[in-house]
CSV table of C-alpha atoms and ligand atoms in Angstrom, one decimal:
chain,number,residue,atom,x,y,z
A,7,UNK,CA,6.5,75.7,-32.3
A,8,UNK,CA,3.8,77.5,-30.0
A,9,UNK,CA,0.7,77.8,-31.9
A,10,UNK,CA,1.3,74.8,-34.2
A,11,UNK,CA,-1.4,72.4,-34.8
A,12,UNK,CA,-1.1,68.7,-33.6
A,13,UNK,CA,-0.3,67.9,-37.3
A,14,UNK,CA,2.5,70.4,-37.6
A,15,UNK,CA,4.4,69.1,-34.5
A,16,UNK,CA,7.5,67.0,-35.1
A,17,UNK,CA,6.8,63.4,-34.2
A,18,UNK,CA,8.1,62.9,-30.5
A,19,UNK,CA,8.2,66.6,-29.7
A,20,UNK,CA,11.8,66.8,-30.9
A,21,UNK,CA,13.0,70.2,-30.7
A,22,UNK,CA,15.6,70.7,-33.6
A,23,UNK,CA,16.9,74.0,-32.4
A,24,UNK,CA,19.7,73.7,-29.7
A,25,UNK,CA,19.4,75.9,-26.9
A,26,UNK,CA,15.9,77.0,-27.7
A,27,UNK,CA,15.1,77.4,-24.0
A,28,UNK,CA,17.0,80.7,-24.0
A,29,UNK,CA,14.2,82.2,-26.1
A,30,UNK,CA,11.9,81.5,-23.0
A,31,UNK,CA,12.1,84.3,-20.4
A,32,UNK,CA,11.5,82.7,-17.0
A,33,UNK,CA,11.9,86.3,-15.6
A,34,UNK,CA,8.1,86.7,-16.4
A,35,UNK,CA,7.4,84.4,-13.3
A,36,UNK,CA,9.1,86.7,-10.8
A,37,UNK,CA,7.4,88.5,-8.1
A,38,UNK,CA,10.5,89.3,-5.8
A,39,UNK,CA,13.8,90.6,-7.3
A,40,UNK,CA,17.3,89.7,-5.8
A,41,UNK,CA,19.2,93.0,-4.8
A,42,UNK,CA,22.7,92.7,-4.1
A,43,UNK,CA,24.5,94.8,-1.5
A,44,UNK,CA,28.1,94.6,-2.5
A,45,UNK,CA,29.5,96.1,0.7
A,46,UNK,CA,28.5,92.9,2.5
A,47,UNK,CA,29.7,90.5,-0.3
A,48,UNK,CA,32.9,88.3,0.2
A,49,UNK,CA,32.8,87.3,-3.4
A,50,UNK,CA,32.5,83.4,-2.4
A,51,UNK,CA,30.3,82.8,-5.5
A,52,UNK,CA,27.7,80.6,-3.5
A,53,UNK,CA,25.0,82.7,-5.2
A,54,UNK,CA,26.4,82.0,-8.4
A,55,UNK,CA,26.5,78.0,-7.7
A,56,UNK,CA,23.2,77.7,-6.3
A,57,UNK,CA,21.2,79.7,-8.7
A,58,UNK,CA,18.8,76.9,-10.3
A,59,UNK,CA,18.5,79.1,-13.3
A,60,UNK,CA,22.3,79.7,-14.0
A,61,UNK,CA,21.4,83.6,-14.4
A,62,UNK,CA,24.0,84.8,-11.7
A,63,UNK,CA,27.2,86.2,-13.3
A,64,UNK,CA,30.2,87.8,-12.0
A,65,UNK,CA,31.4,91.4,-13.0
A,66,UNK,CA,34.9,92.7,-13.6
A,67,UNK,CA,35.2,93.6,-10.0
A,68,UNK,CA,34.4,90.2,-8.8
A,69,UNK,CA,30.7,90.8,-7.6
A,70,UNK,CA,27.5,89.0,-8.7
A,71,UNK,CA,24.5,90.1,-10.3
A,72,UNK,CA,21.4,88.4,-12.0
A,73,UNK,CA,20.1,88.4,-15.4
A,74,UNK,CA,16.6,89.5,-14.7
A,75,UNK,CA,15.4,88.1,-18.3
A,76,UNK,CA,15.9,84.6,-16.5
A,77,UNK,CA,15.7,85.3,-12.6
A,78,UNK,CA,12.5,83.8,-11.7
A,79,UNK,CA,12.8,85.2,-8.1
A,80,UNK,CA,12.8,82.0,-6.2
A,81,UNK,CA,15.2,83.7,-3.5
A,82,UNK,CA,17.6,80.7,-3.2
A,83,UNK,CA,20.5,83.0,-3.7
A,84,UNK,CA,19.4,85.3,-0.9
A,85,UNK,CA,18.8,82.1,1.4
A,86,UNK,CA,22.1,80.8,0.8
A,87,UNK,CA,24.3,83.8,0.9
A,88,UNK,CA,26.4,83.6,4.1
A,89,UNK,CA,26.6,87.3,4.7
A,90,UNK,CA,23.0,88.3,4.0
A,91,UNK,CA,24.3,90.6,1.0
A,92,UNK,CA,21.1,89.8,-1.1
A,93,UNK,CA,17.7,90.9,-0.3
A,94,UNK,CA,14.6,90.0,-2.2
A,95,UNK,CA,12.5,93.1,-2.9
A,96,UNK,CA,9.2,93.2,-4.0
A,97,UNK,CA,8.7,93.9,-7.9
A,98,UNK,CA,6.8,97.2,-8.2
B,25,UNK,CA,5.6,28.6,-49.5
B,26,UNK,CA,8.7,26.8,-48.2
B,27,UNK,CA,8.0,23.6,-45.9
B,28,UNK,CA,9.9,24.4,-42.8
B,29,UNK,CA,10.7,22.2,-40.1
B,30,UNK,CA,8.9,22.5,-36.7
B,31,UNK,CA,10.9,22.3,-33.6
B,32,UNK,CA,9.8,21.8,-30.1
B,33,UNK,CA,10.8,24.6,-27.8
B,34,UNK,CA,9.8,26.3,-24.7
B,35,UNK,CA,7.8,29.3,-25.6
B,36,UNK,CA,10.0,31.9,-23.7
B,37,UNK,CA,13.2,30.6,-25.4
B,38,UNK,CA,11.3,31.0,-28.7
B,39,UNK,CA,10.6,34.6,-27.7
B,40,UNK,CA,14.1,35.1,-27.0
B,41,UNK,CA,15.1,33.3,-30.3
B,42,UNK,CA,12.8,35.6,-32.3
B,43,UNK,CA,14.3,38.7,-30.5
B,44,UNK,CA,17.7,37.2,-31.4
B,45,UNK,CA,16.7,37.3,-35.1
B,46,UNK,CA,15.5,41.0,-35.3
B,47,UNK,CA,19.2,42.6,-35.3
B,48,UNK,CA,18.5,44.3,-32.0
B,49,UNK,CA,21.1,46.8,-31.1
B,50,UNK,CA,20.4,47.2,-27.4
B,51,UNK,CA,18.6,44.8,-24.8
B,52,UNK,CA,18.2,45.8,-21.4
B,53,UNK,CA,16.4,43.1,-19.5
B,54,UNK,CA,16.0,42.4,-15.8
B,55,UNK,CA,14.7,39.0,-15.0
B,56,UNK,CA,11.5,38.4,-13.2
B,57,UNK,CA,9.4,35.4,-13.1
B,58,UNK,CA,7.8,34.1,-15.3
B,59,UNK,CA,9.9,36.3,-17.9
B,60,UNK,CA,13.2,35.1,-16.8
B,61,UNK,CA,13.8,32.6,-19.3
B,62,UNK,CA,13.3,35.1,-22.1
B,63,UNK,CA,16.1,37.3,-20.2
B,64,UNK,CA,18.5,34.4,-19.6
B,65,UNK,CA,18.1,32.9,-23.0
B,66,UNK,CA,18.6,36.2,-24.8
B,67,UNK,CA,21.8,36.7,-22.8
B,68,UNK,CA,23.0,33.1,-23.8
B,69,UNK,CA,22.4,34.2,-27.6
B,70,UNK,CA,24.4,37.4,-26.9
B,71,UNK,CA,27.2,35.7,-25.3
B,72,UNK,CA,27.5,32.8,-27.7
B,73,UNK,CA,27.5,35.6,-30.5
B,74,UNK,CA,24.3,34.5,-32.3
B,75,UNK,CA,23.2,38.1,-32.2
B,76,UNK,CA,25.2,41.4,-32.1
B,77,UNK,CA,23.4,42.9,-29.5
B,78,UNK,CA,24.7,45.0,-26.4
B,79,UNK,CA,22.9,43.5,-23.3
B,80,UNK,CA,22.9,45.7,-20.7
B,81,UNK,CA,22.5,44.0,-17.1
B,82,UNK,CA,20.5,46.8,-15.5
B,83,UNK,CA,19.6,46.8,-11.6
B,84,UNK,CA,15.8,47.1,-12.1
B,85,UNK,CA,13.1,47.4,-14.6
B,86,UNK,CA,12.9,51.2,-14.2
B,87,UNK,CA,16.6,51.3,-15.6
B,88,UNK,CA,15.9,48.7,-18.3
B,89,UNK,CA,13.2,50.9,-19.7
B,90,UNK,CA,15.2,54.0,-19.2
B,91,UNK,CA,18.3,52.3,-21.0
B,92,UNK,CA,15.8,51.4,-23.9
B,93,UNK,CA,14.4,54.9,-24.1
B,94,UNK,CA,18.1,56.4,-24.0
B,95,UNK,CA,19.3,53.6,-26.7
B,96,UNK,CA,16.2,54.2,-29.0
B,97,UNK,CA,16.6,57.9,-28.9
B,98,UNK,CA,20.3,57.5,-30.1
B,99,UNK,CA,18.8,55.5,-33.2
B,100,UNK,CA,19.2,51.8,-31.7
B,101,UNK,CA,16.9,49.1,-32.1
B,102,UNK,CA,16.1,48.4,-28.4
B,103,UNK,CA,14.4,45.4,-26.5
B,104,UNK,CA,13.4,44.7,-23.1
B,105,UNK,CA,10.9,42.1,-21.4
B,106,UNK,CA,9.2,42.0,-17.9
B,107,UNK,CA,5.8,41.6,-16.2
B,108,UNK,CA,4.0,42.3,-12.7
B,109,UNK,CA,5.8,44.1,-10.2
B,110,UNK,CA,8.5,45.0,-13.0
B,111,UNK,CA,6.2,46.3,-15.3
B,112,UNK,CA,4.6,48.4,-12.4
B,113,UNK,CA,8.0,49.8,-11.8
B,114,UNK,CA,8.4,50.7,-15.4
B,115,UNK,CA,5.0,52.4,-15.4
B,116,UNK,CA,6.5,55.9,-15.0
B,117,UNK,CA,8.6,55.4,-18.3
B,118,UNK,CA,6.1,53.9,-20.4
B,119,UNK,CA,4.2,57.1,-21.6
B,120,UNK,CA,7.6,58.7,-21.9
B,121,UNK,CA,8.7,56.0,-24.4
B,122,UNK,CA,5.5,56.6,-26.5
B,123,UNK,CA,5.4,60.4,-26.4
B,124,UNK,CA,8.9,60.3,-27.8
B,125,UNK,CA,8.1,58.0,-30.4
B,126,UNK,CA,10.6,55.4,-29.3
B,127,UNK,CA,9.9,52.1,-31.1
B,128,UNK,CA,11.0,49.9,-28.4
B,129,UNK,CA,9.4,46.4,-28.3
B,130,UNK,CA,8.8,44.7,-25.0
B,131,UNK,CA,7.7,41.1,-24.2
B,132,UNK,CA,5.5,40.8,-21.1
B,133,UNK,CA,5.0,37.7,-19.5
B,134,UNK,CA,1.7,38.6,-18.1
B,135,UNK,CA,1.5,37.8,-14.3
B,136,UNK,CA,-0.8,39.1,-11.3
B,137,UNK,CA,0.3,42.2,-9.4
B,138,UNK,CA,0.6,42.2,-5.5
B,139,UNK,CA,-0.7,41.7,-3.1
B,140,UNK,CA,-1.1,39.0,-2.4
B,141,UNK,CA,2.2,37.8,-3.9
B,142,UNK,CA,1.3,35.6,-6.9
B,143,UNK,CA,3.7,34.6,-9.7
B,144,UNK,CA,1.5,32.6,-11.9
B,145,UNK,CA,-0.7,34.2,-14.6
B,146,UNK,CA,-3.3,36.8,-15.3
B,147,UNK,CA,-3.7,40.3,-17.0
B,148,UNK,CA,-3.4,42.5,-13.9
B,149,UNK,CA,0.0,43.8,-14.9
B,150,UNK,CA,-0.9,45.0,-18.4
B,151,UNK,CA,-4.2,46.6,-17.5
B,152,UNK,CA,-2.6,49.5,-15.6
B,153,UNK,CA,-0.4,50.2,-18.6
B,154,UNK,CA,-3.4,50.7,-21.1
B,155,UNK,CA,-3.2,54.4,-21.1
B,156,UNK,CA,0.5,54.6,-21.8
B,157,UNK,CA,0.4,54.9,-25.5
B,158,UNK,CA,2.0,51.7,-26.5
B,159,UNK,CA,0.7,49.2,-28.9
B,160,UNK,CA,-0.5,46.2,-27.1
B,161,UNK,CA,-0.8,42.7,-29.1
B,162,UNK,CA,-1.8,39.4,-27.4
B,163,UNK,CA,-0.4,35.9,-28.3
B,164,UNK,CA,-2.3,32.7,-28.0
B,165,UNK,CA,0.4,30.1,-28.6
B,166,UNK,CA,4.1,29.6,-29.1
B,167,UNK,CA,3.9,30.0,-32.9
B,168,UNK,CA,2.1,33.3,-32.5
B,169,UNK,CA,4.9,34.5,-30.1
B,170,UNK,CA,7.5,33.8,-32.8
B,171,UNK,CA,5.6,35.5,-35.5
B,172,UNK,CA,4.2,38.5,-33.4
B,173,UNK,CA,7.9,39.2,-32.1
B,174,UNK,CA,9.3,39.1,-35.5
B,175,UNK,CA,6.7,41.4,-36.8
B,176,UNK,CA,6.8,44.0,-33.8
B,177,UNK,CA,9.9,46.0,-34.9
B,178,UNK,CA,8.3,46.2,-38.4
B,179,UNK,CA,5.1,47.8,-36.7
B,180,UNK,CA,6.8,49.7,-34.3
B,181,UNK,CA,9.5,51.5,-36.6
B,182,UNK,CA,7.0,52.3,-39.4
B,183,UNK,CA,7.3,55.7,-40.2
B,184,UNK,CA,3.6,56.1,-40.0
B,185,UNK,CA,3.6,54.7,-36.6
B,186,UNK,CA,6.8,55.3,-34.5
B,187,UNK,CA,5.3,53.9,-31.3
B,188,UNK,CA,6.7,51.1,-29.0
B,189,UNK,CA,5.1,47.6,-28.8
B,190,UNK,CA,4.2,45.1,-26.1
B,191,UNK,CA,3.8,41.5,-27.0
B,192,UNK,CA,1.5,40.0,-24.4
B,193,UNK,CA,2.5,36.4,-23.5
B,194,UNK,CA,0.5,34.8,-20.6
B,195,UNK,CA,3.1,33.7,-17.8
B,196,UNK,CA,3.6,30.1,-17.4
B,197,UNK,CA,0.7,29.0,-19.4
B,198,UNK,CA,2.5,30.2,-22.5
B,199,UNK,CA,6.1,31.2,-21.2
B,200,UNK,CA,6.8,27.8,-20.0
B,201,UNK,CA,4.9,25.4,-22.4
B,202,UNK,CA,7.0,23.5,-25.1
B,203,UNK,CA,5.3,23.7,-28.2
B,204,UNK,CA,6.0,22.8,-31.9
B,205,UNK,CA,7.1,26.0,-33.7
B,206,UNK,CA,8.5,26.9,-37.0
B,207,UNK,CA,10.9,29.9,-37.7
B,208,UNK,CA,11.7,31.7,-41.0
B,209,UNK,CA,15.2,31.7,-42.2
B,210,UNK,CA,17.4,34.6,-40.9
B,211,UNK,CA,17.7,35.7,-44.6
B,212,UNK,CA,13.9,36.0,-44.9
B,213,UNK,CA,13.7,38.1,-41.7
B,214,UNK,CA,16.5,40.5,-42.8
B,215,UNK,CA,14.6,41.0,-45.9
B,216,UNK,CA,11.1,41.5,-43.9
B,217,UNK,CA,12.8,43.6,-41.3
B,218,UNK,CA,15.2,46.2,-42.8
B,219,UNK,CA,17.6,48.2,-40.3
B,220,UNK,CA,15.9,50.9,-38.3
B,221,UNK,CA,15.9,54.3,-39.9
B,222,UNK,CA,15.3,57.0,-37.1
B,223,UNK,CA,13.7,60.1,-38.0
B,224,UNK,CA,15.9,61.8,-35.4
B,225,UNK,CA,18.7,60.8,-33.3
B,226,UNK,CA,20.5,62.1,-30.3
B,227,UNK,CA,24.1,63.0,-31.6
B,228,UNK,CA,26.5,65.5,-30.5
B,229,UNK,CA,27.2,66.7,-34.2
B,230,UNK,CA,23.5,67.6,-34.6
B,231,UNK,CA,22.1,68.6,-31.2
B,232,UNK,CA,18.5,68.3,-30.7
B,233,UNK,CA,16.2,67.8,-27.7
B,234,UNK,CA,13.5,65.0,-27.2
B,235,UNK,CA,10.8,64.9,-24.5
B,236,UNK,CA,11.3,68.5,-23.7
B,237,UNK,CA,9.2,70.8,-21.3
B,238,UNK,CA,5.9,72.1,-22.9
B,239,UNK,CA,3.5,74.6,-21.8
B,240,UNK,CA,-0.3,74.6,-22.1
B,241,UNK,CA,0.1,76.2,-25.6
B,242,UNK,CA,1.7,73.1,-26.8
B,243,UNK,CA,1.1,70.3,-24.5
B,244,UNK,CA,-2.4,69.4,-25.7
B,245,UNK,CA,-1.3,69.2,-29.4
B,246,UNK,CA,1.3,67.0,-28.3
B,247,UNK,CA,-1.2,64.5,-26.7
B,248,UNK,CA,-3.3,64.7,-29.6
B,249,UNK,CA,-0.6,63.7,-31.8
B,250,UNK,CA,0.3,60.8,-29.9
B,251,UNK,CA,-3.5,59.6,-29.9
B,252,UNK,CA,-3.7,59.9,-33.5
B,253,UNK,CA,-0.6,58.1,-34.1
B,254,UNK,CA,-2.1,55.1,-32.0
B,255,UNK,CA,-5.6,55.4,-33.4
B,256,UNK,CA,-3.9,55.3,-36.9
B,257,UNK,CA,-1.6,52.6,-36.4
B,258,UNK,CA,-4.1,50.0,-37.0
B,259,UNK,CA,-4.1,50.1,-40.5
B,260,UNK,CA,-0.4,49.7,-40.8
B,261,UNK,CA,-0.4,46.9,-38.3
B,262,UNK,CA,-2.8,45.2,-40.7
B,263,UNK,CA,-0.8,45.9,-43.7
B,264,UNK,CA,2.4,44.1,-41.9
B,265,UNK,CA,0.1,41.3,-41.0
B,266,UNK,CA,-1.0,40.9,-44.3
B,267,UNK,CA,2.6,40.7,-45.6
B,268,UNK,CA,3.4,38.3,-43.1
B,269,UNK,CA,0.5,36.1,-44.4
B,270,UNK,CA,1.7,36.5,-48.1
B,271,UNK,CA,5.2,35.5,-47.1
B,272,UNK,CA,4.7,32.9,-44.3
B,273,UNK,CA,1.1,31.8,-44.7
B,274,UNK,CA,-0.1,32.6,-41.0
B,275,UNK,CA,-2.8,35.1,-40.7
B,276,UNK,CA,-3.4,37.8,-38.0
B,277,UNK,CA,-6.3,40.2,-37.6
B,278,UNK,CA,-7.0,42.6,-34.8
B,279,UNK,CA,-10.1,40.6,-33.9
B,280,UNK,CA,-10.3,37.0,-34.9
B,281,UNK,CA,-13.5,34.7,-34.9
B,282,UNK,CA,-14.2,31.2,-34.4
B,283,UNK,CA,-17.5,29.5,-35.3
B,284,UNK,CA,-19.4,32.8,-34.9
B,285,UNK,CA,-21.4,32.2,-38.0
B,286,UNK,CA,-25.0,32.6,-36.8
B,287,UNK,CA,-24.0,32.4,-33.0
B,288,UNK,CA,-26.3,33.8,-30.7
B,289,UNK,CA,-23.9,34.1,-28.1
B,290,UNK,CA,-20.4,35.0,-28.5
B,291,UNK,CA,-17.6,34.3,-25.8
B,292,UNK,CA,-15.0,37.3,-26.1
B,293,UNK,CA,-11.3,36.0,-24.9
B,294,UNK,CA,-7.8,37.5,-25.0
B,295,UNK,CA,-4.6,35.8,-24.8
B,296,UNK,CA,-3.9,32.0,-24.2
B,297,UNK,CA,-7.2,31.1,-22.8
B,298,UNK,CA,-8.6,31.6,-26.5
B,299,UNK,CA,-7.4,28.1,-27.7
B,300,UNK,CA,-9.1,26.6,-24.5
B,301,UNK,CA,-12.3,28.5,-25.3
B,302,UNK,CA,-12.4,27.1,-29.0
B,303,UNK,CA,-12.6,23.5,-27.4
B,304,UNK,CA,-15.5,24.7,-25.2
B,305,UNK,CA,-17.3,26.3,-28.1
B,306,UNK,CA,-16.8,22.9,-30.0
B,307,UNK,CA,-18.4,21.1,-27.1
B,308,UNK,CA,-21.3,23.6,-26.9
B,309,UNK,CA,-22.1,23.4,-30.6
B,310,UNK,CA,-22.2,19.6,-30.3
B,311,UNK,CA,-24.6,20.3,-27.6
B,312,UNK,CA,-26.7,22.6,-29.9
B,313,UNK,CA,-25.9,25.7,-28.0
B,314,UNK,CA,-25.4,28.5,-30.6
B,315,UNK,CA,-22.2,29.8,-29.3
B,316,UNK,CA,-19.0,31.4,-31.1
B,317,UNK,CA,-15.8,32.9,-30.2
B,318,UNK,CA,-14.3,36.4,-30.7
B,319,UNK,CA,-10.6,36.7,-29.8
B,320,UNK,CA,-9.0,40.2,-29.1
B,321,UNK,CA,-5.6,39.9,-30.6
B,322,UNK,CA,-5.1,43.9,-30.6
B,323,UNK,CA,-5.7,45.4,-27.2
B,324,UNK,CA,-4.4,49.0,-28.1
B,325,UNK,CA,-5.4,50.7,-30.2
B,326,UNK,CA,-8.8,49.1,-29.3
B,327,UNK,CA,-10.4,47.5,-32.6
B,328,UNK,CA,-13.8,48.8,-32.0
B,329,UNK,CA,-14.8,48.5,-35.7
B,330,UNK,CA,-13.7,45.2,-36.3
B,331,UNK,CA,-15.4,44.0,-32.9
B,332,UNK,CA,-18.7,45.4,-34.1
B,333,UNK,CA,-18.5,43.5,-37.5
B,334,UNK,CA,-17.5,40.3,-35.8
B,335,UNK,CA,-20.4,40.2,-33.4
B,336,UNK,CA,-23.0,42.1,-35.4
B,337,UNK,CA,-25.8,39.2,-35.0
B,338,UNK,CA,-25.1,38.0,-31.6
B,339,UNK,CA,-27.7,38.5,-28.9
B,340,UNK,CA,-25.4,37.9,-25.9
B,341,UNK,CA,-21.6,38.7,-25.6
B,342,UNK,CA,-19.8,37.0,-22.9
B,343,UNK,CA,-16.6,38.7,-21.9
B,344,UNK,CA,-14.0,36.9,-20.1
B,345,UNK,CA,-11.6,39.2,-18.2
B,346,UNK,CA,-8.3,37.9,-16.8
B,347,UNK,CA,-8.2,41.1,-14.4
B,348,UNK,CA,-10.4,43.5,-12.4
B,349,UNK,CA,-10.7,47.1,-12.7
B,350,UNK,CA,-11.6,47.9,-9.4
B,351,UNK,CA,-14.5,50.2,-8.8
B,352,UNK,CA,-15.8,50.2,-12.3
B,353,UNK,CA,-18.2,47.3,-11.9
B,354,UNK,CA,-16.6,45.1,-14.4
B,355,UNK,CA,-13.5,43.9,-16.0
B,356,UNK,CA,-11.3,46.1,-18.2
B,357,UNK,CA,-12.2,44.4,-21.4
B,358,UNK,CA,-15.7,44.4,-20.4
B,359,UNK,CA,-15.9,48.1,-19.9
B,360,UNK,CA,-14.2,48.8,-23.2
B,361,UNK,CA,-16.4,46.6,-25.1
B,362,UNK,CA,-19.5,48.1,-23.4
B,363,UNK,CA,-18.2,51.7,-24.7
B,364,UNK,CA,-18.0,50.3,-28.3
B,365,UNK,CA,-21.6,49.6,-28.2
B,366,UNK,CA,-23.0,52.8,-26.6
B,367,UNK,CA,-23.4,54.5,-29.9
B,368,UNK,CA,-25.1,51.5,-31.6
B,369,UNK,CA,-28.9,51.5,-32.1
B,370,UNK,CA,-29.2,47.7,-31.4
B,371,UNK,CA,-26.7,46.3,-29.0
B,372,UNK,CA,-26.1,42.9,-27.5
B,373,UNK,CA,-26.5,41.9,-23.8
B,374,UNK,CA,-23.0,42.0,-22.4
B,375,UNK,CA,-22.1,39.9,-19.7
B,376,UNK,CA,-18.7,39.6,-17.7
B,377,UNK,CA,-17.1,36.9,-16.4
B,378,UNK,CA,-13.9,37.7,-14.4
B,379,UNK,CA,-11.9,34.5,-14.0
B,380,UNK,CA,-8.4,33.0,-14.2
B,381,UNK,CA,-7.1,35.4,-11.6
B,382,UNK,CA,-3.7,34.6,-10.2
B,383,UNK,CA,-3.2,31.6,-12.3
B,384,UNK,CA,-6.5,29.7,-11.8
B,385,UNK,CA,-6.7,27.3,-14.6
B,386,UNK,CA,-9.8,27.9,-17.0
B,387,UNK,CA,-10.9,24.6,-18.4
B,388,UNK,CA,-12.9,23.5,-21.5
B,389,UNK,CA,-15.7,22.9,-19.0
B,390,UNK,CA,-15.5,26.2,-17.5
B,391,UNK,CA,-16.0,27.6,-20.8
B,392,UNK,CA,-18.9,25.1,-21.4
B,393,UNK,CA,-20.7,26.4,-18.1
B,394,UNK,CA,-20.0,30.1,-18.8
B,395,UNK,CA,-21.3,29.6,-22.5
B,396,UNK,CA,-24.4,27.8,-21.4
B,397,UNK,CA,-25.2,30.6,-18.6
B,398,UNK,CA,-24.5,33.4,-20.9
B,399,UNK,CA,-26.7,31.8,-23.6
B,400,UNK,CA,-29.6,32.2,-21.0
B,401,UNK,CA,-28.8,35.8,-20.1
B,402,UNK,CA,-31.6,38.4,-19.8
B,403,UNK,CA,-29.6,41.4,-18.7
B,404,UNK,CA,-26.0,42.9,-17.9
B,405,UNK,CA,-24.1,40.6,-15.4
B,406,UNK,CA,-20.9,41.0,-13.7
B,407,UNK,CA,-19.5,37.8,-12.1
B,408,UNK,CA,-16.3,36.6,-10.4
B,409,UNK,CA,-16.5,33.0,-11.9
B,410,UNK,CA,-15.8,30.4,-9.5
B,411,UNK,CA,-15.7,32.4,-6.5
B,412,UNK,CA,-17.9,31.2,-3.8
B,413,UNK,CA,-20.7,33.3,-2.4
C,514,SF4,S1,16.3,84.7,-7.1
C,514,SF4,FE1,16.5,82.5,-7.8
C,514,SF4,S2,16.6,82.8,-10.0
C,514,SF4,FE2,16.8,84.7,-9.3
C,514,SF4,S3,19.4,85.0,-9.1
C,514,SF4,FE3,18.5,84.2,-7.1
C,514,SF4,S4,18.6,82.1,-7.2
C,514,SF4,FE4,18.6,82.8,-9.3
C,515,SF4,S1,26.7,84.3,-1.8
C,515,SF4,FE1,26.6,86.3,-0.9
C,515,SF4,S2,28.7,86.7,-0.3
C,515,SF4,FE2,28.7,84.9,-1.7
C,515,SF4,S3,29.3,85.8,-3.7
C,515,SF4,FE3,27.0,85.9,-3.5
C,515,SF4,S4,26.3,87.7,-2.7
C,515,SF4,FE4,28.6,87.6,-2.3
């Protein structure tokens, strides 16, 4: 509904399409990007649990990665990782 | 029009009886003086099976309003009541209810706000809610409480409005007064108030989102849509009131007048003090003072045009405020009324008496004194009436 006039807005700002936030890419907010060093990873899944965007997923080998379309670079995963396997790197 | 039996009843109980006739699905009411008798009597009506309502016994007013918003979003007709600190605790949620266009109805038993603690009556609790996007209607006596409550859902749920409604019932002065009132039959109310047909409901079968996040490309449109809905609601409110008059014979207007013909000075009141002010006007007229009375019934949306018409020939307006708007140099009704006349070529002198704070009785004699003083006014005044020094 971006660009809609006030008359076109559905009363109460009701969003009729479920899951429409998927279309909003919070990755655009990011200035630091998490980079995983799998050699230090113990596969505990804490980064997966703590990511506020829910954008961390596990690959077939059990290691973790972020979907950069949605990773906003908050650094919580890096902060919470026990082993220091995640480093926040400046976006170039 | 059918001749109806009038019955004597405490006004708070009558408010609950009226709510009980509205086929309310969910009520979430946390008791607080002087609203408690509404909460108690409504729960009696539910317990006695007189109304098929889910009564949620919440732990605070913040929750009562949250329950109402959630219930309303699922398509239920929702009701609550509060006042004073309870209303202040609810404050956070009021703009959410209006932005989500939840047609909730709330009775507010107007009471002061702390500190100092005072449980009696004035309008200090409703004034901080002015900008929350609710329709706010004031009542003057028990019959009006019954009528306005019975009409509230018709107004709130109208597809051109879809906004929550507050009915202001001055604490104690009205809530605890026993007055003669008449009630329409349940059948008549069922006809007047059809079941609520929401435009959208929260249901897992048809997922949708209400009150969602909005970025700057969207947020201002949203605010304008809500403001326009409130501004435009006035004509529909009047239409509902007209229908009520045709069916039940009692007339309601956004601004009501009493003996304003040719009046040089017009007193402006809101809420329960209006009837006392009428007696004051009678006494002043008997003394030869040219005074009339204008009563603000509809506080939001503010009836600017109706007010201009009602006072068009007056030299002086004396606005009686039952609340303070600290730091603005006047009471809240006063500052709103001054704004109405800013764009006019000729405007009355507007004086402001803040009175009746914390339950101070305002008597007929007080209105006579204020009327006589206002009639001599040469310029704008702002006075705490009756406060020494
Ligand atoms: S930086 Fe923040 S958003 Fe990105 S993956 Fe880590 S926790 Fe998630
Ligand atoms: S928190 Fe660190 S160690 Fe645990 S799974 Fe994530 S990257 Fe690996």
